[in-house]
CSV table of C-alpha atoms and ligand atoms in Angstrom, one decimal:
chain,number,residue,atom,x,y,z
A,21,MET,CA,0.0,0.0,0.0
A,22,ASN,CA,1.6,3.3,-1.1
A,23,LEU,CA,-0.4,5.4,1.3
A,24,TYR,CA,1.8,8.4,1.5
A,25,GLU,CA,2.3,9.1,-2.2
A,26,ARG,CA,0.5,12.1,-3.7
A,27,ILE,CA,-2.1,9.7,-4.9
A,28,PRO,CA,-2.4,6.9,-2.3
A,29,ASN,CA,-2.9,3.6,-4.1
A,30,ASN,CA,-2.5,-0.2,-4.1
A,31,VAL,CA,-2.0,-0.4,-7.9
A,32,ASN,CA,1.7,0.3,-8.0
A,33,LEU,CA,1.1,3.6,-9.6
A,34,SER,CA,4.8,4.6,-9.2
A,35,GLU,CA,5.8,1.9,-11.6
A,36,ASP,CA,3.6,3.3,-14.4
A,37,LYS,CA,5.0,6.7,-14.9
A,38,ARG,CA,2.8,7.7,-17.8
A,39,LEU,CA,-0.4,6.8,-15.9
A,40,GLN,CA,1.0,8.5,-12.7
A,41,ARG,CA,1.7,11.7,-14.6
A,42,ALA,CA,-1.7,11.7,-16.3
A,43,LEU,CA,-3.5,11.3,-12.9
A,44,GLU,CA,-1.2,13.9,-11.3
A,45,LYS,CA,-2.4,16.2,-14.0
A,46,TRP,CA,-6.0,15.4,-13.2
A,47,LEU,CA,-5.5,15.8,-9.5
A,48,PRO,CA,-5.4,19.7,-9.4
A,49,ASN,CA,-8.5,19.8,-11.6
A,50,PHE,CA,-10.3,17.5,-9.1
A,51,LEU,CA,-9.2,19.7,-6.2
A,52,SER,CA,-10.5,22.8,-7.9
A,53,TRP,CA,-13.8,21.0,-8.6
A,54,TRP,CA,-13.9,20.0,-4.9
A,55,HIS,CA,-13.2,23.6,-3.9
A,56,ASP,CA,-15.9,25.0,-6.2
A,57,MET,CA,-18.6,22.2,-5.9
A,58,GLY,CA,-17.7,20.4,-2.7
A,59,PRO,CA,-19.3,21.1,0.7
A,60,GLU,CA,-19.8,24.8,1.1
A,61,GLY,CA,-18.3,26.6,4.1
A,62,PHE,CA,-16.5,23.8,6.0
A,63,GLN,CA,-13.3,23.2,4.0
A,64,GLU,CA,-11.0,24.6,6.7
A,65,LYS,CA,-12.6,22.6,9.6
A,66,ASP,CA,-11.3,19.5,11.2
A,67,VAL,CA,-13.7,16.6,10.6
A,68,TRP,CA,-13.4,13.2,12.2
A,69,LEU,CA,-13.3,11.1,9.1
A,70,ARG,CA,-12.5,7.6,8.1
A,71,THR,CA,-9.9,7.2,5.4
A,72,ALA,CA,-9.4,4.0,3.5
A,73,ILE,CA,-5.9,2.7,4.1
A,74,ASP,CA,-6.2,-0.9,3.1
A,75,VAL,CA,-8.7,-3.2,1.4
A,76,GLY,CA,-8.8,-6.1,3.9
A,77,SER,CA,-12.2,-6.4,5.6
A,78,GLU,CA,-10.4,-6.0,9.0
A,79,GLY,CA,-9.0,-2.6,9.8
A,80,TRP,CA,-9.3,-1.1,6.3
A,81,ALA,CA,-10.0,2.3,7.6
A,82,HIS,CA,-8.3,4.8,9.8
A,83,PHE,CA,-10.3,7.4,11.8
A,84,ASP,CA,-8.9,10.8,12.6
A,85,TYR,CA,-9.5,14.6,12.3
A,86,VAL,CA,-8.7,15.8,8.8
A,87,LYS,CA,-9.6,18.9,6.8
A,88,MET,CA,-11.6,17.7,3.8
A,89,PRO,CA,-9.2,19.1,1.1
A,90,ASP,CA,-6.4,17.1,2.7
A,91,TYR,CA,-8.4,13.9,2.6
A,92,ARG,CA,-6.4,11.0,1.2
A,93,TRP,CA,-8.4,10.3,-1.9
A,94,GLY,CA,-6.8,7.3,-3.5
A,95,ILE,CA,-7.1,4.3,-5.7
A,96,PHE,CA,-7.9,1.0,-4.0
A,97,LEU,CA,-8.7,-2.3,-5.7
A,98,GLU,CA,-9.5,-5.5,-4.0
A,99,PRO,CA,-6.7,-8.0,-4.5
A,100,ALA,CA,-6.8,-9.9,-7.8
A,101,GLU,CA,-8.2,-13.4,-7.6
A,102,PRO,CA,-5.8,-16.0,-9.1
A,103,ASP,CA,-7.3,-17.5,-12.3
A,104,ALA,CA,-10.3,-15.2,-12.3
A,105,LYS,CA,-12.8,-16.2,-14.9
A,106,VAL,CA,-15.6,-14.5,-16.7
A,107,GLY,CA,-18.5,-15.5,-14.5
A,108,PHE,CA,-21.5,-15.3,-16.9
A,109,GLY,CA,-22.6,-14.6,-20.4
A,110,ASP,CA,-21.4,-15.9,-23.8
A,111,ASN,CA,-17.8,-16.1,-22.6
A,112,TYR,CA,-18.7,-17.9,-19.3
A,113,GLY,CA,-15.6,-19.7,-18.0
A,114,ALA,CA,-13.0,-17.9,-20.2
A,115,PRO,CA,-10.2,-16.1,-18.4
A,116,ALA,CA,-11.3,-12.7,-17.0
A,117,TYR,CA,-10.4,-9.7,-19.1
A,118,GLN,CA,-7.3,-7.9,-17.8
A,119,GLU,CA,-7.5,-5.4,-20.6
A,120,VAL,CA,-10.5,-3.9,-22.4
A,121,PRO,CA,-11.7,-6.3,-25.1
A,122,GLY,CA,-11.9,-4.2,-28.3
A,123,GLU,CA,-15.4,-5.2,-29.2
A,124,PHE,CA,-16.7,-4.2,-25.7
A,125,ARG,CA,-14.7,-1.0,-25.5
A,126,ASN,CA,-17.6,1.5,-26.0
A,127,ALA,CA,-20.0,-0.4,-23.8
A,128,LEU,CA,-17.5,-0.6,-21.0
A,129,ARG,CA,-16.6,3.0,-21.2
A,130,ARG,CA,-20.2,4.0,-21.1
A,131,ILE,CA,-20.8,1.8,-18.0
A,132,ILE,CA,-17.8,3.4,-16.2
A,133,VAL,CA,-18.7,7.0,-17.2
A,134,THR,CA,-22.3,6.6,-16.2
A,135,GLN,CA,-21.3,5.2,-12.8
A,136,GLY,CA,-18.5,7.8,-12.4
A,137,ASP,CA,-20.9,10.7,-13.2
A,138,THR,CA,-23.1,9.9,-10.2
A,139,GLU,CA,-20.3,10.3,-7.7
A,140,PRO,CA,-19.4,14.0,-8.1
A,141,ALA,CA,-23.1,14.7,-8.9
A,142,SER,CA,-24.2,13.7,-5.4
A,143,VAL,CA,-21.6,15.9,-3.8
A,144,GLU,CA,-22.9,18.8,-5.8
A,145,GLN,CA,-26.5,18.0,-4.8
A,146,GLN,CA,-25.5,18.0,-1.1
A,147,ARG,CA,-23.1,20.9,-1.0
A,148,ARG,CA,-25.2,23.3,1.0
A,149,LEU,CA,-26.5,20.9,3.6
A,150,GLY,CA,-23.8,21.6,6.1
A,151,ALA,CA,-25.3,25.0,6.9
A,152,THR,CA,-28.4,23.4,8.3
A,153,CYS,CA,-27.1,20.3,10.0
A,154,PRO,CA,-29.3,18.8,12.8
A,155,SER,CA,-26.2,17.8,14.9
A,156,LEU,CA,-22.4,17.5,14.6
A,157,TYR,CA,-22.8,13.7,14.3
A,158,ASP,CA,-25.0,14.2,11.2
A,159,LEU,CA,-22.6,16.9,9.8
A,160,ARG,CA,-19.7,14.5,10.0
A,161,ASN,CA,-21.7,11.7,8.3
A,162,LEU,CA,-22.6,14.1,5.5
A,163,PHE,CA,-18.9,14.9,5.0
A,164,GLN,CA,-18.0,11.3,5.2
A,165,VAL,CA,-20.4,10.5,2.4
A,166,ASN,CA,-19.1,13.4,0.4
A,167,VAL,CA,-15.4,12.6,0.6
A,168,GLU,CA,-16.1,8.9,-0.2
A,169,GLU,CA,-18.1,9.9,-3.3
A,170,GLY,CA,-15.1,11.9,-4.2
A,171,ARG,CA,-13.0,8.8,-3.8
A,172,HIS,CA,-15.4,6.8,-5.9
A,173,LEU,CA,-14.9,9.4,-8.7
A,174,TRP,CA,-11.2,8.6,-8.4
A,175,ALA,CA,-11.9,4.9,-8.7
A,176,MET,CA,-13.7,5.4,-12.0
A,177,VAL,CA,-11.2,8.0,-13.3
A,178,TYR,CA,-8.4,5.5,-12.6
A,179,LEU,CA,-10.1,3.0,-14.9
A,180,LEU,CA,-10.7,5.6,-17.6
A,181,HIS,CA,-7.1,6.7,-17.5
A,182,ALA,CA,-5.5,3.3,-17.2
A,183,TYR,CA,-7.5,1.4,-19.8
A,184,PHE,CA,-9.1,3.8,-22.3
A,185,GLY,CA,-6.2,6.0,-23.5
A,186,ARG,CA,-7.0,9.4,-25.0
A,187,ASP,CA,-10.8,9.2,-24.9
A,188,GLY,CA,-10.7,7.9,-21.3
A,189,ARG,CA,-8.8,11.0,-20.3
A,190,ASP,CA,-11.3,13.2,-22.1
A,191,GLU,CA,-14.2,11.4,-20.3
A,192,ALA,CA,-12.3,11.9,-17.0
A,193,ASP,CA,-12.1,15.6,-17.7
A,194,ALA,CA,-15.8,15.8,-18.6
A,195,LEU,CA,-16.7,14.2,-15.3
A,196,LEU,CA,-15.5,17.4,-13.7
A,197,GLU,CA,-17.3,19.6,-16.1
A,198,ARG,CA,-20.9,18.5,-16.0
A,199,ARG,CA,-22.9,19.9,-13.1
A,200,SER,CA,-25.9,18.6,-11.2
A,201,GLY,CA,-29.1,20.4,-12.2
A,202,ASN,CA,-27.4,22.6,-14.8
A,203,PRO,CA,-29.7,22.7,-17.9
A,204,ASP,CA,-26.7,23.3,-20.2
A,205,LYS,CA,-24.4,20.6,-18.9
A,206,PRO,CA,-26.5,18.3,-16.6
A,207,ARG,CA,-25.4,15.1,-15.0
A,208,ILE,CA,-26.2,12.0,-17.0
A,209,LEU,CA,-29.0,10.5,-14.8
A,210,GLU,CA,-32.0,12.4,-13.8
A,211,ALA,CA,-32.1,11.5,-10.1
A,212,PHE,CA,-28.7,13.2,-9.9
A,213,ASN,CA,-30.1,16.5,-11.2
A,214,GLN,CA,-32.8,16.7,-8.5
A,215,PRO,CA,-32.1,19.2,-5.7
A,216,CYS,CA,-31.2,17.6,-2.4
A,217,ASP,CA,-31.4,20.8,-0.3
A,218,ASP,CA,-32.8,19.7,3.0
A,219,TRP,CA,-31.9,16.9,5.4
A,220,LEU,CA,-35.1,14.9,4.8
A,221,ASN,CA,-34.1,14.8,1.1
A,222,PHE,CA,-30.5,13.8,2.1
A,223,TYR,CA,-31.7,10.8,4.2
A,224,ALA,CA,-34.1,9.7,1.5
A,225,PHE,CA,-31.4,10.2,-1.2
A,226,THR,CA,-28.8,8.1,0.8
A,227,MET,CA,-31.4,5.5,1.6
A,228,PHE,CA,-32.8,5.1,-1.9
A,229,THR,CA,-30.4,6.6,-4.4
A,230,ASP,CA,-27.2,5.4,-2.8
A,231,ARG,CA,-28.9,2.0,-2.6
A,232,ASP,CA,-29.3,2.0,-6.3
A,233,GLY,CA,-25.5,2.5,-6.3
A,234,LYS,CA,-25.1,-0.7,-4.2
A,235,TYR,CA,-27.0,-2.7,-6.8
A,236,GLN,CA,-25.2,-1.2,-9.8
A,237,LEU,CA,-21.8,-1.8,-8.1
A,238,SER,CA,-22.8,-5.3,-7.1
A,239,ALA,CA,-23.6,-6.1,-10.7
A,240,LEU,CA,-20.3,-4.6,-11.8
A,241,ALA,CA,-18.4,-6.4,-9.0
A,242,GLU,CA,-19.3,-9.6,-11.0
A,243,SER,CA,-17.8,-8.2,-14.1
A,244,GLY,CA,-15.5,-10.2,-16.3
A,245,PHE,CA,-13.4,-7.1,-16.7
A,246,GLU,CA,-11.2,-7.7,-13.6
A,247,PRO,CA,-10.1,-4.2,-12.8
A,248,LEU,CA,-13.7,-3.0,-12.8
A,249,ALA,CA,-14.9,-5.9,-10.6
A,250,ARG,CA,-12.0,-5.3,-8.1
A,251,THR,CA,-12.7,-1.6,-8.0
A,252,CYS,CA,-16.4,-2.0,-7.4
A,253,ARG,CA,-15.9,-4.6,-4.7
A,254,PHE,CA,-14.0,-2.1,-2.6
A,255,MET,CA,-16.4,0.7,-3.3
A,256,LEU,CA,-19.2,-1.4,-1.9
A,257,THR,CA,-17.4,-1.5,1.5
A,258,GLU,CA,-17.6,2.3,1.7
A,259,GLU,CA,-21.1,2.4,0.2
A,260,ALA,CA,-22.6,0.5,3.1
A,261,HIS,CA,-22.1,3.5,5.4
A,262,HIS,CA,-23.9,5.8,3.0
A,263,MET,CA,-27.0,3.6,3.1
A,264,PHE,CA,-26.7,3.4,6.9
A,265,VAL,CA,-26.8,7.1,7.1
A,266,GLY,CA,-30.0,7.3,5.0
A,267,ASP,CA,-31.7,4.3,6.6
A,268,THR,CA,-31.1,5.3,10.2
A,269,GLY,CA,-31.6,9.0,9.4
A,270,LEU,CA,-35.1,8.3,8.2
A,271,SER,CA,-35.7,6.0,11.1
A,272,ARG,CA,-34.7,8.7,13.5
A,273,VAL,CA,-37.0,11.3,11.8
A,274,VAL,CA,-39.9,8.8,12.0
A,275,LYS,CA,-39.3,8.0,15.6
A,276,ARG,CA,-39.1,11.7,16.6
A,277,THR,CA,-42.3,12.5,14.6
A,278,ALA,CA,-44.1,9.6,16.5
A,279,GLN,CA,-42.8,11.0,19.8
A,280,LEU,CA,-44.0,14.5,19.0
A,281,MET,CA,-47.4,13.2,18.0
A,282,LYS,CA,-47.9,12.3,21.6
A,283,GLU,CA,-47.6,16.0,22.5
A,284,ASN,CA,-49.8,17.1,19.6
A,285,GLU,CA,-51.4,15.1,16.9
A,286,ASP,CA,-50.6,17.9,14.5
A,287,VAL,CA,-46.8,17.7,14.7
A,288,ARG,CA,-46.4,21.0,12.8
A,289,GLU,CA,-47.5,22.7,16.0
A,290,VAL,CA,-44.6,21.2,17.8
A,291,GLY,CA,-42.0,21.5,15.1
A,292,GLY,CA,-42.0,17.9,13.7
A,293,ILE,CA,-42.2,16.5,10.2
A,294,PRO,CA,-45.7,15.0,9.5
A,295,LEU,CA,-45.7,11.4,8.4
A,296,GLU,CA,-47.6,12.4,5.2
A,297,ILE,CA,-44.6,14.5,4.2
A,298,ILE,CA,-42.1,11.7,5.0
A,299,GLN,CA,-44.3,9.4,2.9
A,300,LYS,CA,-44.2,11.9,0.0
A,301,TYR,CA,-40.4,12.1,0.1
A,302,ILE,CA,-40.2,8.3,0.1
A,303,ASN,CA,-42.5,8.2,-3.0
A,304,PHE,CA,-40.4,10.8,-4.8
A,305,TRP,CA,-36.9,9.4,-4.2
A,306,PHE,CA,-37.9,5.7,-4.5
A,307,SER,CA,-39.5,6.4,-7.9
A,308,TYR,CA,-36.6,8.4,-9.2
A,309,SER,CA,-34.2,5.8,-8.0
A,310,LEU,CA,-36.1,3.0,-9.7
A,311,ASP,CA,-35.5,4.8,-13.0
A,312,LEU,CA,-31.7,4.4,-12.5
A,313,PHE,CA,-32.0,0.7,-13.3
A,314,GLY,CA,-33.0,1.5,-16.9
A,315,GLY,CA,-35.8,0.2,-19.1
A,316,GLU,CA,-37.7,-3.0,-18.1
A,317,ILE,CA,-37.0,-4.5,-21.5
A,318,SER,CA,-33.5,-3.7,-22.5
A,319,SER,CA,-31.2,-4.8,-25.3
A,320,ASN,CA,-28.4,-3.0,-23.5
A,321,SER,CA,-28.8,-5.2,-20.4
A,322,ALA,CA,-28.8,-8.3,-22.7
A,323,ASP,CA,-25.6,-7.1,-24.4
A,324,PHE,CA,-23.8,-6.2,-21.2
A,325,PHE,CA,-24.7,-9.6,-19.8
A,326,ALA,CA,-23.7,-11.5,-23.0
A,327,ALA,CA,-20.4,-9.7,-23.0
A,328,GLY,CA,-19.7,-10.7,-19.4
A,329,LEU,CA,-19.5,-7.0,-18.4
A,330,LYS,CA,-22.5,-6.6,-16.0
A,331,GLY,CA,-23.9,-9.6,-14.1
A,332,ARG,CA,-26.8,-10.1,-11.8
A,333,PHE,CA,-26.9,-9.3,-8.1
A,334,LYS,CA,-24.8,-12.0,-6.4
A,335,GLU,CA,-24.5,-13.8,-9.7
A,336,GLN,CA,-22.2,-16.5,-8.3
A,337,GLU,CA,-24.0,-17.1,-5.1
A,338,GLN,CA,-27.6,-16.9,-6.2
A,339,TYR,CA,-27.6,-18.6,-9.6
A,340,THR,CA,-26.6,-21.9,-11.2
A,341,ASP,CA,-27.3,-21.0,-14.9
A,342,HIS,CA,-24.8,-18.2,-15.7
A,343,VAL,CA,-25.6,-18.2,-19.4
A,344,ALA,CA,-29.3,-17.3,-19.1
A,345,THR,CA,-30.2,-17.9,-22.7
A,346,GLU,CA,-33.1,-20.1,-21.7
A,347,GLY,CA,-35.9,-18.9,-19.6
A,348,SER,CA,-38.1,-15.8,-19.6
A,349,PHE,CA,-39.4,-13.2,-17.3
A,350,THR,CA,-43.0,-12.0,-17.2
A,351,MET,CA,-43.7,-8.4,-16.5
A,352,GLN,CA,-46.7,-6.0,-16.8
A,353,VAL,CA,-46.6,-3.6,-19.7
A,354,VAL,CA,-49.1,-1.1,-21.1
A,355,GLU,CA,-50.8,-2.1,-24.3
A,356,ASN,CA,-53.8,-0.3,-25.8
A,357,GLY,CA,-54.4,1.6,-22.5
A,358,LYS,CA,-54.4,-1.6,-20.4
A,359,LEU,CA,-51.8,-3.4,-18.2
A,360,VAL,CA,-51.1,-6.8,-19.7
A,361,PRO,CA,-48.5,-9.4,-18.9
A,362,ARG,CA,-45.7,-9.9,-21.4
A,363,GLU,CA,-43.1,-12.6,-21.4
A,364,VAL,CA,-39.6,-11.3,-22.1
A,365,PRO,CA,-36.4,-13.4,-22.8
A,366,LEU,CA,-34.5,-13.4,-19.5
A,367,ARG,CA,-31.4,-11.6,-20.8
A,368,ASN,CA,-33.6,-8.7,-21.9
A,369,ALA,CA,-35.2,-8.4,-18.5
A,370,LEU,CA,-32.1,-8.1,-16.4
A,371,ASN,CA,-32.6,-4.5,-15.5
A,372,GLU,CA,-36.0,-5.5,-14.0
A,373,VAL,CA,-34.4,-8.5,-12.2
A,374,LEU,CA,-31.9,-6.2,-10.6
A,375,ARG,CA,-34.6,-3.7,-9.8
A,376,GLY,CA,-36.5,-6.5,-8.0
A,377,GLU,CA,-33.6,-7.2,-5.8
A,378,TYR,CA,-33.4,-3.5,-4.9
A,379,VAL,CA,-37.1,-3.3,-4.1
A,380,LYS,CA,-36.7,-6.2,-1.6
A,381,ASP,CA,-33.9,-4.4,0.1
A,382,CYS,CA,-35.9,-1.1,0.3
A,383,GLU,CA,-38.8,-3.0,1.9
A,384,LYS,CA,-36.5,-4.0,4.7
A,385,GLY,CA,-35.9,-0.3,5.4
A,386,LEU,CA,-39.6,0.4,5.5
A,387,ALA,CA,-40.1,-2.5,8.0
A,388,ARG,CA,-37.5,-0.9,10.3
A,389,TRP,CA,-39.2,2.5,10.1
A,390,ASN,CA,-42.6,0.9,10.7
A,391,LYS,CA,-41.1,-0.8,13.7
A,392,ALA,CA,-40.0,2.6,15.0
A,393,LEU,CA,-43.6,3.7,14.7
A,394,ALA,CA,-44.9,0.6,16.4
A,395,ASP,CA,-42.3,1.0,19.2
A,396,GLU,CA,-43.7,4.5,19.9
A,397,GLY,CA,-47.2,3.1,20.0
A,398,ARG,CA,-48.5,4.4,16.7
A,399,SER,CA,-50.7,2.5,14.3
A,400,GLU,CA,-49.8,4.5,11.1
A,401,ARG,CA,-47.5,2.8,8.6
A,402,LEU,CA,-45.2,4.0,5.8
A,403,SER,CA,-45.0,2.1,2.6
A,404,LEU,CA,-43.2,2.0,-0.8
A,405,PRO,CA,-45.3,3.1,-3.7
A,406,ASN,CA,-45.8,0.6,-6.5
A,407,ILE,CA,-42.8,0.3,-8.9
A,408,ARG,CA,-45.0,1.8,-11.8
A,409,PHE,CA,-45.8,5.0,-9.9
A,410,HIS,CA,-44.1,8.2,-11.1
A,411,ARG,CA,-41.7,6.7,-13.5
A,412,HIS,CA,-39.7,8.6,-16.2
A,413,VAL,CA,-37.7,5.8,-17.7
A,414,GLY,CA,-38.9,2.5,-19.3
A,415,GLU,CA,-42.3,0.9,-19.9
A,416,TYR,CA,-44.2,3.0,-17.5
A,417,ALA,CA,-42.9,6.4,-18.5
A,418,GLY,CA,-45.5,8.5,-20.3
A,419,HIS,CA,-48.3,6.6,-18.5
A,420,TYR,CA,-49.9,7.5,-15.1
A,421,PHE,CA,-50.3,5.2,-12.2
A,422,ASP,CA,-51.5,5.6,-8.6
A,423,THR,CA,-49.3,4.5,-5.7
A,424,GLU,CA,-50.9,1.1,-5.9
A,425,GLY,CA,-49.8,0.7,-9.5
A,426,LYS,CA,-53.3,1.1,-11.0
A,427,LEU,CA,-53.3,2.7,-14.5
A,428,ILE,CA,-55.1,6.1,-14.2
A,429,SER,CA,-55.6,9.1,-16.5
A,430,PRO,CA,-53.3,12.1,-16.6
A,431,GLU,CA,-56.2,14.1,-15.0
A,432,GLU,CA,-56.6,11.7,-12.1
A,433,PHE,CA,-52.8,11.8,-11.6
A,434,GLU,CA,-52.8,15.6,-11.6
A,435,ALA,CA,-55.6,15.7,-9.1
A,436,LYS,CA,-53.8,13.5,-6.7
A,437,LYS,CA,-50.2,14.7,-7.3
A,438,SER,CA,-50.1,16.9,-4.2
A,439,VAL,CA,-51.2,14.0,-2.0
A,440,TRP,CA,-48.5,11.7,-3.4
A,441,LEU,CA,-45.5,13.9,-4.0
A,442,PRO,CA,-43.9,16.8,-2.1
A,443,THR,CA,-45.5,20.1,-2.9
A,444,ILE,CA,-43.7,23.4,-2.8
A,445,GLU,CA,-45.4,24.1,0.6
A,446,ASP,CA,-44.2,20.7,1.9
A,447,ARG,CA,-40.7,21.5,0.9
A,448,GLU,CA,-40.9,25.0,2.3
A,449,TYR,CA,-42.2,23.6,5.6
A,450,VAL,CA,-39.3,21.1,5.9
A,451,ARG,CA,-36.9,23.8,5.0
A,452,SER,CA,-38.3,26.1,7.7
A,453,LEU,CA,-37.3,23.4,10.3
A,454,MET,CA,-33.7,23.3,9.0
A,455,LYS,CA,-31.9,25.4,11.6
A,456,PRO,CA,-28.3,24.3,12.3
A,457,VAL,CA,-27.5,22.7,15.7
A,458,THR,CA,-23.8,22.6,16.2
A,459,GLU,CA,-23.3,22.3,19.9
A,460,VAL,CA,-21.6,19.1,21.0
A,461,GLY,CA,-24.2,16.6,22.1
A,462,LYS,CA,-27.2,18.7,21.0
A,463,ILE,CA,-29.8,17.8,18.3
A,464,ALA,CA,-32.5,19.5,16.3
A,465,ASN,CA,-36.1,19.0,17.5
A,466,TRP,CA,-37.4,17.3,14.4
A,467,ILE,CA,-35.1,14.2,14.6
A,468,ALA,CA,-34.2,11.7,17.3
A,469,PRO,CA,-30.5,11.2,18.3
A,470,PRO,CA,-28.8,8.0,17.0
A,471,THR,CA,-28.6,5.0,19.3
A,472,SER,CA,-24.8,5.2,19.2
A,473,GLY,CA,-22.0,7.3,17.8
A,474,ILE,CA,-19.4,6.5,15.2
A,475,LYS,CA,-16.6,3.9,15.8
A,476,GLY,CA,-17.1,3.7,19.5
A,477,LYS,CA,-17.4,7.4,20.1
A,478,PRO,CA,-20.5,8.7,21.9
A,479,PHE,CA,-23.1,10.9,20.2
A,480,GLU,CA,-21.7,13.6,22.5
A,481,PHE,CA,-18.4,13.9,20.6
A,482,GLU,CA,-16.9,16.8,18.7
A,483,TYR,CA,-17.2,15.1,15.3
A,484,VAL,CA,-16.5,18.4,13.6
A,485,ARG,CA,-14.4,21.2,15.2
A,486,LEU,CA,-16.1,24.5,14.2
B,10,LIG,FE1,-20.4,6.3,-4.5
B,11,LIG,FE1,-22.7,6.5,-1.9
């Protein structure tokens, strides 16, 4: 592990002078992007952060105070497996690709660029949240997520520089040029152009949108292109904390709302976030995150699988048939104004298969939040909307569904929209609660404290020195 080089890495960067020089040229551009688009207002503060220093499951991270611009962004791949094989698709069982196969070059570059684009995008979306943090603990978690998304950008940029030559370098530059929500140069995927400007949005985003990341990375961790698989496996280790932040964050908001409801059924009167608003945020971010999996019926998904580039979730553990040319998948599609079942060859349905795994995982989160409600003696329950609700990509885009998945008219949707999705008033109300709390051990009124702190520290710890 070359931890104290300019670019910490475990890929022997110092032995590849050309690559090292190229990345060292990209580094100042990255830092200037971080300066312009990273967390606003806290760059000079000491933050108690974890830094990746190794890739083993034990002790891979080091915790200490660090100023964010001094964070050790680096390039870490899981160790290579001896005799790695392509684990699925038409080349199943062939030696894993150590270089980019010419015929898959464009597809692979597109996969890496699309993944890479989400990493800086989320930092941009979250850049103003620090100013309204509910506690120092949450502030630190926000920054932890932000610096790690920065490192994930490095992970993808390394692949572009190391394996794609000139056009890889151009793509790496472009990753620093697009901007979340900018109409002229937006980020590639729509969920990453949506504003994330209050903490309820932040928790819902890290719960639902970072979780999409988990499933995309898991599918790429199966890849027959070894460097990509090894990179994604390590990113998943970091990603787990991001989802923890979202899952527990929402759970704490739900718990606090339930507590405040005992004081006053109308929690607005006592400064809480009503369950209806929480439900609308869930509907919003869940539906946008479902879009990230791509179309239900997809020739791209078939091509990526056939090429051995993108597998299924836990391809090796969960499946025995890794070729998947047999078999089909039945899904509901809209035909002549009606929902009807359609049978699709399995390989063309792999986006939907991955989306199904994701939905199961999200349901576990909902069960935890509903337990928080039950524990506080409430009978209300939160739920996920149907997967067809409010979709902008795939079979259901351009049609209207209620939260149960029933096909409805545009007029019916319009009439119920304010019941299902956050309104401007909802967003303004949530924003009105966002007053920073930065005293050690204190927390905002609208959220419960966490059950424990980070890495054995108590909640009452100076996670950020202001
Ligand atoms: Fe990430
Ligand atoms: Fe993440």
